């Protein structure tokens, strides 16, 4: 049995992330991404990377919460921004995305089209761009959680 794959986009194992954190004294998800590339693609493994950081260094203090729109408003903002800024680019790449659900900063998506499910550079770039569109539209860092056809509700809790 192989090592647990943490980041599907860049094929980074959990062991590689743990080693980098310990050996280089990494403290943030951004530092882990810069060092290992984990959480640098679609961002669906960001929570896993943060959980490893919390396990190794202890839980980081939570900053004071700002007034944020509810999940329905967040979804509307994201959909509107995607239609304006991303849909044409996705179409040119023969791809599309469905926004399945929003839970705070987590946006559950399903990709459709050519090369979806691969780690081709064009798909990874589209996923990165989608996270950027969502984050810019909401004024905070958003996390895209990719739901594959084989994912079940047992794997990721949806309402």
XYZ file of N, CA and C in Angstrom:
477
model
N 0.842 -1.173 0.000
C 0.000 0.000 0.000
C 0.887 1.236 0.000
N 0.615 2.204 -0.877
C 1.423 3.397 -0.999
C 1.110 4.409 0.084
N 1.897 5.469 0.087
C 1.684 6.552 1.037
C 0.396 7.295 0.690
N -0.202 7.909 1.701
C -1.436 8.662 1.511
C -1.157 9.904 0.677
N -1.847 10.027 -0.444
C -1.719 11.185 -1.317
C -2.548 12.313 -0.730
N -1.916 13.406 -0.387
C -2.600 14.538 0.223
C -3.096 15.518 -0.840
N -2.249 15.863 -1.790
C -2.573 16.831 -2.842
C -2.626 16.097 -4.180
N -3.827 15.977 -4.716
C -4.000 15.282 -5.992
C -3.464 16.098 -7.163
N -3.550 17.419 -7.064
C -3.089 18.255 -8.182
C -1.603 18.083 -8.468
N -0.807 18.062 -7.395
C 0.642 18.009 -7.565
C 1.256 16.713 -7.045
N 0.403 15.745 -6.702
C 0.850 14.429 -6.274
C 1.819 14.500 -5.089
N 1.407 15.249 -4.061
C 2.222 15.417 -2.862
C 1.653 14.517 -1.769
N 2.526 13.728 -1.162
C 2.074 12.813 -0.109
C 2.020 13.525 1.243
N 1.250 12.915 2.144
C 1.178 13.442 3.511
C 2.556 13.412 4.164
N 3.316 12.357 3.932
C 4.656 12.237 4.509
C 5.564 13.369 4.030
N 5.472 13.739 2.767
C 6.303 14.827 2.235
C 5.957 16.154 2.916
N 4.666 16.385 3.158
C 4.240 17.613 3.831
C 4.741 17.612 5.270
N 4.562 16.505 5.979
C 5.016 16.414 7.368
C 6.531 16.634 7.474
N 7.283 16.002 6.571
C 8.742 16.167 6.588
C 9.145 17.612 6.335
N 8.521 18.253 5.380
C 8.853 19.651 5.057
C 8.547 20.565 6.240
N 7.407 20.344 6.900
C 7.037 21.170 8.054
C 8.086 21.026 9.158
N 8.464 19.802 9.450
C 9.426 19.547 10.539
C 10.838 20.034 10.178
N 11.289 19.704 8.974
C 12.672 20.012 8.591
C 12.901 21.502 8.345
N 11.889 22.187 7.828
C 12.080 23.592 7.457
C 11.373 24.557 8.402
N 10.685 24.022 9.411
C 10.019 24.882 10.393
C 8.854 25.670 9.807
N 8.162 25.093 8.845
C 7.052 25.784 8.195
C 5.902 25.963 9.182
N 5.222 27.125 9.114
C 4.177 27.445 10.074
C 2.824 27.762 9.450
N 2.779 28.029 8.139
C 1.522 28.399 7.497
C 1.283 27.526 6.265
N 0.028 27.483 5.844
C -0.307 26.748 4.626
C 0.439 27.350 3.435
N 0.555 28.665 3.417
C 1.261 29.338 2.312
C 2.718 28.899 2.241
N 3.371 28.749 3.393
C 4.760 28.286 3.413
C 4.862 26.840 2.925
N 3.913 25.999 3.346
C 3.902 24.607 2.893
C 3.721 24.561 1.371
N 2.823 25.396 0.852
C 2.587 25.439 -0.590
C 3.849 25.872 -1.326
N 4.512 26.897 -0.825
C 5.733 27.382 -1.470
C 6.820 26.309 -1.485
N 6.856 25.500 -0.459
C 7.902 24.476 -0.337
C 7.557 23.181 -1.078
N 6.293 22.741 -0.983
C 5.929 21.419 -1.507
C 4.950 21.458 -2.673
N 4.313 22.598 -2.897
C 3.241 22.815 -3.874
C 1.889 22.279 -3.392
N 1.837 21.539 -2.283
C 0.564 21.052 -1.750
C -0.334 22.239 -1.446
N -1.620 22.128 -1.804
C -2.637 23.176 -1.626
C -2.430 24.347 -2.591
N -1.614 24.146 -3.610
C -1.354 25.214 -4.569
C -2.148 25.106 -5.845
N -2.957 24.056 -5.989
C -3.761 23.890 -7.194
C -5.209 24.248 -6.922
N -6.021 23.252 -6.761
C -7.463 23.470 -6.588
C -7.817 23.893 -5.177
N -6.927 23.760 -4.232
C -7.044 24.144 -2.824
C -7.917 23.217 -1.990
N -8.342 22.100 -2.529
C -9.210 21.218 -1.746
C -8.477 20.535 -0.595
N -7.152 20.538 -0.600
C -6.408 19.909 0.498
C -5.922 20.930 1.531
N -6.340 22.172 1.412
C -5.904 23.214 2.345
C -6.227 22.851 3.790
N -7.442 22.354 4.041
C -7.814 21.967 5.405
C -6.925 20.845 5.930
N -6.562 19.900 5.064
C -5.692 18.799 5.476
C -4.302 19.310 5.846
N -3.773 20.232 5.052
C -2.460 20.814 5.348
C -2.526 21.576 6.673
N -3.605 22.363 6.871
C -3.753 23.112 8.120
C -3.866 22.165 9.313
N -4.578 21.060 9.140
C -4.718 20.084 10.230
C -3.362 19.498 10.614
N -2.504 19.242 9.633
C -1.160 18.724 9.924
C -0.342 19.787 10.655
N -0.423 21.046 10.198
C 0.264 22.138 10.889
C -0.212 22.254 12.337
N -1.533 22.188 12.538
C -2.095 22.270 13.894
C -1.621 21.111 14.762
N -1.551 19.924 14.171
C -1.103 18.740 14.909
C 0.349 18.886 15.346
N 1.178 19.416 14.458
C 2.610 19.533 14.743
C 2.913 20.724 15.647
N 2.280 21.877 15.383
C 2.615 23.117 16.102
C 1.557 23.560 17.107
N 0.427 22.900 17.137
C -0.680 23.373 17.972
C -1.584 24.265 17.146
N -2.810 24.370 17.562
C -3.806 25.124 16.798
C -3.490 26.612 16.819
N -3.556 27.227 15.636
C -3.303 28.658 15.505
C -4.477 29.449 16.077
N -4.224 30.640 16.644
C -5.324 31.454 17.146
C -6.233 31.889 16.007
N -7.517 31.930 16.292
C -8.505 32.310 15.279
C -8.716 33.817 15.349
N -8.532 34.535 14.211
C -8.740 35.985 14.230
C -10.218 36.310 14.440
N -10.485 37.514 14.921
C -11.865 37.957 15.134
C -12.631 37.918 13.817
N -13.833 37.409 13.894
C -14.651 37.243 12.687
C -15.216 38.579 12.218
N -15.200 38.777 10.891
C -15.821 39.947 10.285
C -17.225 39.558 9.839
N -18.031 40.545 9.593
C -19.375 40.304 9.064
C -19.239 39.718 7.651
N -19.738 38.526 7.454
C -19.656 37.888 6.147
C -21.061 37.564 5.657
N -21.238 37.568 4.344
C -22.559 37.218 3.814
C -22.902 35.764 4.117
N -24.192 35.463 4.135
C -24.592 34.073 4.362
C -24.205 33.227 3.151
N -24.371 31.903 3.273
C -23.938 30.983 2.224
C -24.647 31.226 0.899
N -25.936 31.542 0.943
C -26.687 31.790 -0.297
C -26.165 33.033 -1.010
N -25.883 34.090 -0.258
C -25.345 35.320 -0.850
C -23.936 35.075 -1.386
N -23.135 34.320 -0.644
C -21.784 33.983 -1.102
C -21.847 33.218 -2.417
N -22.754 32.253 -2.501
C -22.908 31.480 -3.738
C -23.321 32.380 -4.903
N -24.226 33.319 -4.641
C -24.668 34.254 -5.680
C -23.496 35.112 -6.164
N -22.693 35.616 -5.222
C -21.528 36.429 -5.586
C -20.535 35.632 -6.439
N -20.311 34.401 -6.044
C -19.373 33.546 -6.778
C -19.897 33.247 -8.179
N -21.154 32.863 -8.267
C -21.740 32.545 -9.571
C -21.703 33.750 -10.502
N -22.036 34.908 -9.972
C -22.026 36.143 -10.754
C -20.614 36.468 -11.256
N -19.626 36.348 -10.373
C -18.243 36.628 -10.758
C -17.738 35.614 -11.777
N -18.097 34.342 -11.589
C -17.674 33.314 -12.542
C -18.294 33.569 -13.913
N -19.581 33.886 -13.945
C -20.235 34.159 -15.225
C -19.583 35.337 -15.936
N -19.152 36.326 -15.162
C -18.551 37.527 -15.747
C -17.090 37.307 -16.147
N -16.325 36.615 -15.293
C -14.870 36.551 -15.482
C -14.310 35.195 -15.893
N -15.041 34.121 -15.666
C -14.447 32.814 -15.866
C -15.105 31.916 -16.880
N -16.395 32.070 -17.077
C -17.124 31.117 -17.920
C -16.550 31.044 -19.334
N -16.220 32.186 -19.919
C -15.692 32.190 -21.291
C -14.354 31.446 -21.373
N -13.478 31.693 -20.395
C -12.175 31.019 -20.378
C -12.340 29.508 -20.210
N -13.233 29.104 -19.315
C -13.502 27.676 -19.139
C -14.033 27.087 -20.448
N -14.946 27.805 -21.111
C -15.506 27.333 -22.373
C -14.440 27.158 -23.446
N -13.498 28.084 -23.510
C -12.414 27.976 -24.489
C -11.560 26.731 -24.244
N -11.540 26.263 -23.008
C -10.795 25.061 -22.642
C -11.686 23.831 -22.588
N -12.894 23.956 -23.129
C -13.870 22.856 -23.170
C -14.128 22.279 -21.784
N -14.275 23.175 -20.814
C -14.545 22.761 -19.436
C -15.647 23.637 -18.858
N -16.251 23.158 -17.791
C -17.251 23.932 -17.062
C -17.214 23.487 -15.610
N -17.840 24.258 -14.750
C -17.861 23.940 -13.325
C -19.274 24.151 -12.807
N -19.708 23.237 -11.951
C -20.979 23.373 -11.250
C -20.662 23.721 -9.804
N -21.348 24.722 -9.265
C -21.195 25.088 -7.865
C -22.262 24.331 -7.094
N -21.862 23.307 -6.364
C -22.800 22.410 -5.694
C -23.294 22.953 -4.363
N -22.393 23.562 -3.607
C -22.773 24.038 -2.280
C -21.714 25.013 -1.786
N -22.100 25.857 -0.833
C -21.178 26.767 -0.169
C -21.386 26.620 1.328
N -20.304 26.423 2.042
C -20.331 26.367 3.502
C -19.203 27.260 4.007
N -19.557 28.488 4.365
C -18.592 29.498 4.808
C -17.552 29.731 3.708
N -16.272 29.419 3.964
C -15.216 29.633 2.953
C -15.037 28.443 2.027
N -15.780 27.388 2.247
C -15.629 26.168 1.435
C -16.689 26.145 0.337
N -16.225 26.019 -0.911
C -17.116 25.976 -2.064
C -16.963 24.607 -2.720
N -18.042 23.837 -2.714
C -18.032 22.486 -3.276
C -18.376 22.576 -4.755
N -17.494 22.026 -5.594
C -17.652 22.142 -7.046
C -17.532 20.783 -7.714
N -18.006 20.726 -8.942
C -17.789 19.556 -9.797
C -17.412 20.096 -11.175
N -16.290 19.626 -11.685
C -15.820 20.041 -13.002
C -16.308 19.068 -14.064
N -16.589 19.614 -15.233
C -17.018 18.806 -16.362
C -16.215 19.234 -17.587
N -16.000 18.295 -18.503
C -15.384 18.642 -19.766
C -14.100 17.897 -20.049
N -13.425 18.379 -21.091
C -12.205 17.753 -21.576
C -11.074 17.919 -20.561
N -10.331 16.869 -20.329
C -9.159 16.843 -19.447
C -9.478 17.036 -17.972
N -10.763 17.117 -17.624
C -11.113 17.240 -16.214
C -10.729 15.937 -15.517
N -10.200 16.039 -14.323
C -9.757 14.856 -13.595
C -8.307 14.513 -13.852
N -7.645 15.312 -14.672
C -6.216 15.105 -14.928
C -5.433 16.210 -14.237
N -4.138 16.080 -14.232
C -3.301 17.143 -13.672
C -2.633 17.933 -14.795
N -3.338 18.070 -15.910
C -2.780 18.853 -17.020
C -2.643 20.307 -16.578
N -1.618 20.993 -17.057
C -1.393 22.374 -16.640
C -2.592 23.290 -16.899
N -3.310 23.077 -17.990
C -4.444 23.965 -18.275
C -5.548 23.787 -17.247
N -5.826 22.569 -16.818
C -6.863 22.326 -15.812
C -6.428 22.887 -14.465
N -5.169 22.671 -14.075
C -4.680 23.214 -12.813
C -4.747 24.737 -12.805
N -4.430 25.352 -13.936
C -4.507 26.807 -14.035
C -5.947 27.280 -13.917
N -6.876 26.569 -14.549
C -8.294 26.934 -14.431
C -8.766 26.829 -12.977
N -8.340 25.786 -12.279
C -8.737 25.615 -10.878
C -8.156 26.740 -10.024
N -6.895 27.076 -10.266
C -6.275 28.179 -9.536
C -7.036 29.473 -9.816
N -7.368 29.704 -11.074
C -8.079 30.923 -11.458
C -9.469 30.965 -10.817
N -10.131 29.825 -10.733
C -11.444 29.764 -10.099
C -11.358 30.176 -8.632
N -10.360 29.685 -7.914
C -10.188 30.062 -6.508
C -9.954 31.567 -6.405
N -9.194 32.099 -7.326
C -8.930 33.547 -7.348
C -10.213 34.336 -7.597
N -11.025 33.900 -8.564
C -12.306 34.563 -8.847
C -13.195 34.539 -7.608
N -13.304 33.365 -6.982
C -14.167 33.221 -5.802
C -13.669 34.098 -4.655
N -12.372 34.093 -4.407
C -11.798 34.883 -3.310
C -11.971 36.370 -3.552
N -11.731 36.812 -4.773
C -11.909 38.228 -5.105
C -13.370 38.647 -4.966
N -14.287 37.802 -5.407
C -15.715 38.125 -5.348
C -16.210 38.234 -3.908
N -15.640 37.435 -3.013
C -16.120 37.380 -1.623
C -15.299 38.233 -0.666
N -14.155 38.721 -1.131
C -13.321 39.556 -0.278
C -12.618 38.789 0.826
N -12.495 37.486 0.663
C -11.794 36.652 1.631
C -11.299 35.402 0.918
N -10.349 34.708 1.521
C -9.790 33.491 0.918
C -10.850 32.405 0.898
N -11.177 31.928 -0.288
C -12.148 30.853 -0.453
C -11.396 29.572 -0.795
N -12.005 28.460 -0.451
C -11.401 27.156 -0.705
C -12.330 26.356 -1.604
N -11.815 25.892 -2.700
C -12.580 25.086 -3.645
C -12.402 23.616 -3.281
N -13.504 22.928 -3.010
C -13.477 21.507 -2.691
C -14.079 20.778 -3.884
N -13.243 20.041 -4.577
C -13.705 19.362 -5.789
C -14.375 18.042 -5.433
N -15.609 17.913 -5.859
C -16.365 16.680 -5.675
C -16.297 15.915 -6.989
N -15.778 14.710 -6.931
C -15.711 13.871 -8.123
C -16.961 13.021 -8.208
N -17.173 12.429 -9.335
C -18.333 11.577 -9.538
C -18.359 10.455 -8.506
N -17.191 9.973 -8.109
C -17.111 8.852 -7.172
C -17.220 9.273 -5.713
N -17.103 10.585 -5.427
C -17.233 11.043 -4.049
C -18.648 10.803 -3.556
N -18.748 10.410 -2.304
C -20.062 10.197 -1.692
C -20.243 11.213 -0.583
N -21.453 11.318 -0.105
C -21.712 12.228 0.994
C -21.018 11.784 2.269
N -20.623 10.517 2.341
C -19.881 10.052 3.501
C -18.486 10.672 3.527
N -17.926 10.927 2.340
C -16.572 11.451 2.251
C -16.532 12.942 2.619
N -17.526 13.709 2.204
C -17.592 15.136 2.486
C -19.007 15.454 2.930
N -19.129 16.107 4.041
C -20.461 16.398 4.575
C -21.076 17.569 3.835
N -22.184 17.322 3.194
C -22.988 18.348 2.562
C -24.309 18.423 3.303
N -24.945 19.599 3.308
C -26.221 19.693 4.024
C -27.297 18.874 3.355
